[in-house]
PDB file of C-alpha atoms and ligand atoms in Angstrom:
ATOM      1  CA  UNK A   1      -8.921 -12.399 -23.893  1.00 92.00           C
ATOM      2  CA  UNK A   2      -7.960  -9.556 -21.807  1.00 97.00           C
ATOM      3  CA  UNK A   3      -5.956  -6.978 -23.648  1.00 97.00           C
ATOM      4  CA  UNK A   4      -2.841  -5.288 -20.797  1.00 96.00           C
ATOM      5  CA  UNK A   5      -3.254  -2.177 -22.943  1.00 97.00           C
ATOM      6  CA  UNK A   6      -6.419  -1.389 -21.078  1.00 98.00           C
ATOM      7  CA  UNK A   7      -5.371  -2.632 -17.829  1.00 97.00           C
ATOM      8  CA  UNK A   8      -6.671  -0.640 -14.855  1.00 98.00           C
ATOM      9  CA  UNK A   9      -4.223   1.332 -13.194  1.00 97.00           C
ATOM     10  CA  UNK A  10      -5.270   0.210  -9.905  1.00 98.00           C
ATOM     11  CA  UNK A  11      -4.214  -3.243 -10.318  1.00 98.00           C
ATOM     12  CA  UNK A  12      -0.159  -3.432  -9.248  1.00 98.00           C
ATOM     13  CA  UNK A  13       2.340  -3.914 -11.500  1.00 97.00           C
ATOM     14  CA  UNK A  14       3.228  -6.932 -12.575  1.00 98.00           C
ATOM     15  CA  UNK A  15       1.695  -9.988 -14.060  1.00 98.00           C
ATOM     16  CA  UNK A  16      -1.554 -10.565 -13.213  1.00 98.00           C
ATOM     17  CA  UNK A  17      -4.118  -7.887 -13.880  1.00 98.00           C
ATOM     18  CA  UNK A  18      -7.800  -7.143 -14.601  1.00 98.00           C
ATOM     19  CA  UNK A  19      -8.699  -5.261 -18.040  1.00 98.00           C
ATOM     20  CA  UNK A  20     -11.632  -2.784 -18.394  1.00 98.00           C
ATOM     21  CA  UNK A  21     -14.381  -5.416 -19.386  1.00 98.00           C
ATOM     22  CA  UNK A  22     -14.341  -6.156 -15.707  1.00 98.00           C
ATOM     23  CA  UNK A  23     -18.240  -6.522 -14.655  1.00 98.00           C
ATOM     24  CA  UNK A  24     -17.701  -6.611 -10.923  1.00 98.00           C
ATOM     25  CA  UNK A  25     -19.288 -10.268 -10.489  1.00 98.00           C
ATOM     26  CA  UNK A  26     -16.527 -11.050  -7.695  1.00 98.00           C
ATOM     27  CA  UNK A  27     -16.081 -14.548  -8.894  1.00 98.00           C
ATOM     28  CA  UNK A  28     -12.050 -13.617  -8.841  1.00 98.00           C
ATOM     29  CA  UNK A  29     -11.833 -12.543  -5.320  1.00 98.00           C
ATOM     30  CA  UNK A  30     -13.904 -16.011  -4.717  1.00 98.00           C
ATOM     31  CA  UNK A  31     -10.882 -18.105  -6.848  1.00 98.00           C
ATOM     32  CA  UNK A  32      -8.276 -16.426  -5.569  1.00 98.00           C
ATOM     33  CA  UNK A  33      -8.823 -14.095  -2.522  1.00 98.00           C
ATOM     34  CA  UNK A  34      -5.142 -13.273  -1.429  1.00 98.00           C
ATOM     35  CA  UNK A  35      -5.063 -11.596  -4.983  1.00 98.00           C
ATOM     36  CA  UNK A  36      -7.748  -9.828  -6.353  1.00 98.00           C
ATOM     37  CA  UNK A  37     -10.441  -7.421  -4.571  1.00 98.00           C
ATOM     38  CA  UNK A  38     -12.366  -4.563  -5.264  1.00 98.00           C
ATOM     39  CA  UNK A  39     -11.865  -1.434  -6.253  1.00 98.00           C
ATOM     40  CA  UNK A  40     -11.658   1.741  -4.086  1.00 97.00           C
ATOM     41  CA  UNK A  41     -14.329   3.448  -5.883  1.00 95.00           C
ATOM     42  CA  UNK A  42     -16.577  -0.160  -6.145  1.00 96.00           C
ATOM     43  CA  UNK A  43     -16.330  -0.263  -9.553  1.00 96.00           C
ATOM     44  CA  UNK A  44     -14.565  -2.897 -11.000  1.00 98.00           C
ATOM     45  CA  UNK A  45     -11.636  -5.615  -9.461  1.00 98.00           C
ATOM     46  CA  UNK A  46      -8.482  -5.303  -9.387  1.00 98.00           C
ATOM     47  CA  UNK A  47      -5.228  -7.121  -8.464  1.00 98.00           C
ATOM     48  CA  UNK A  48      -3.596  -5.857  -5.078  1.00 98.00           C
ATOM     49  CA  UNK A  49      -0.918  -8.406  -5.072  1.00 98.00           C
ATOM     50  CA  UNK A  50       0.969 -10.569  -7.216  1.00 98.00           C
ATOM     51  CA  UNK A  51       0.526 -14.385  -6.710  1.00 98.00           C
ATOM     52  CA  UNK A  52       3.817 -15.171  -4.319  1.00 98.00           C
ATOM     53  CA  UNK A  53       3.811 -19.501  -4.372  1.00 98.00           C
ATOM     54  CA  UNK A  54       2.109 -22.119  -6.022  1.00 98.00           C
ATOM     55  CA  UNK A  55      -0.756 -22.070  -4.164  1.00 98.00           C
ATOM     56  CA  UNK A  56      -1.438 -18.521  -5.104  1.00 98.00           C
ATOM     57  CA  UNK A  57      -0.379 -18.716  -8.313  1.00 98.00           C
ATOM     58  CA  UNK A  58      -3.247 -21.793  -9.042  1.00 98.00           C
ATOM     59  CA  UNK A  59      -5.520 -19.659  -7.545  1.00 98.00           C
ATOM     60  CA  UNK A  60      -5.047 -16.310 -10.392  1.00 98.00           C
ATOM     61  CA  UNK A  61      -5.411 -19.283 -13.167  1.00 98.00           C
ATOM     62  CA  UNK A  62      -8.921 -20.460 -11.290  1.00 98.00           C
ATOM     63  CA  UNK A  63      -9.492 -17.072 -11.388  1.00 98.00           C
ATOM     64  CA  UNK A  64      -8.960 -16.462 -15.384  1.00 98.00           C
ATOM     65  CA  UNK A  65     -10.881 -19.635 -15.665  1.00 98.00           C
ATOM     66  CA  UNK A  66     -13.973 -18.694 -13.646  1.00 98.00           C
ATOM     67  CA  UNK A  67     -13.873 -15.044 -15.135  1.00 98.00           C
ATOM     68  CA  UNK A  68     -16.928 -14.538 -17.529  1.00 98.00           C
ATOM     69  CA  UNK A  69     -15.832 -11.910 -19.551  1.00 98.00           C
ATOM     70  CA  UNK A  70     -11.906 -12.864 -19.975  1.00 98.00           C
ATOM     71  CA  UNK A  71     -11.036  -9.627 -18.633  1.00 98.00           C
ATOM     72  CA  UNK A  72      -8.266 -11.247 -16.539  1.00 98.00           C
ATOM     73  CA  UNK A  73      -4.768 -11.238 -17.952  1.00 98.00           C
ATOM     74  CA  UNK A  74      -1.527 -13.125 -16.731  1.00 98.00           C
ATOM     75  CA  UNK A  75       0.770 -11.779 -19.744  1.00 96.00           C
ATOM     76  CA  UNK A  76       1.704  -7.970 -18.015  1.00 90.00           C
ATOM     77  CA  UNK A  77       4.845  -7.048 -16.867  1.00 81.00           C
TER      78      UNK A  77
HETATM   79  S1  SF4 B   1     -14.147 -12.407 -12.411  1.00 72.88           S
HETATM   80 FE1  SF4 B   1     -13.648 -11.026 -14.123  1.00 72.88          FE
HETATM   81  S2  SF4 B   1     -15.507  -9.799 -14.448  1.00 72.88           S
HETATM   82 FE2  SF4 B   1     -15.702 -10.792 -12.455  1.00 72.88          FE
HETATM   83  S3  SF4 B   1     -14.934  -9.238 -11.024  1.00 72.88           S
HETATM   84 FE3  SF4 B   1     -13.217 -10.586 -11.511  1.00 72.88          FE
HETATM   85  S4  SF4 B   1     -12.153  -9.604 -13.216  1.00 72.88           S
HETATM   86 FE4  SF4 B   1     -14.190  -8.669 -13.048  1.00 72.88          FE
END
């Protein structure tokens, strides 16, 4: 489960964000591209943009789903 106290600070507020277990598999930015992408530095993913409709939002939870680490977190604020 991912934990918001170790959220990257790259991800925007709000939320959605990705934790510091990230791997960098990409399977997030596969789920739910208008959301999540890489990093500046490459290292790890990271939420650009808040989900803004249902569509969207459907696409962050395939994203928690498909994570393999759990290092995706929908409980920020
Ligand atoms: S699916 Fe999870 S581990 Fe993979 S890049 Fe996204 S946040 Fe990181």
């Amino acid at each position: 489960m991912a934990d918001k106290t170790r959220r990257f600070e790259d991800n925007v507020p709000g939320k959605y964000y990705v934790d510091e277990d990230c791997i960098s598999c990409g399977a997030c930015i596969d789920a739910a591209p208008n959301n999540f992408k890489e990093s500046d530095d490459g290292d790890h993913d990271v939420v650009f943009k808040q989900p803004e409709n249902e569509e969207e939002e459907k696409q962050c939870q395939d994203a928690i789903a498909e994570c393999p680490v759990e290092c995706i977190g929908d409980d920020g604020d």
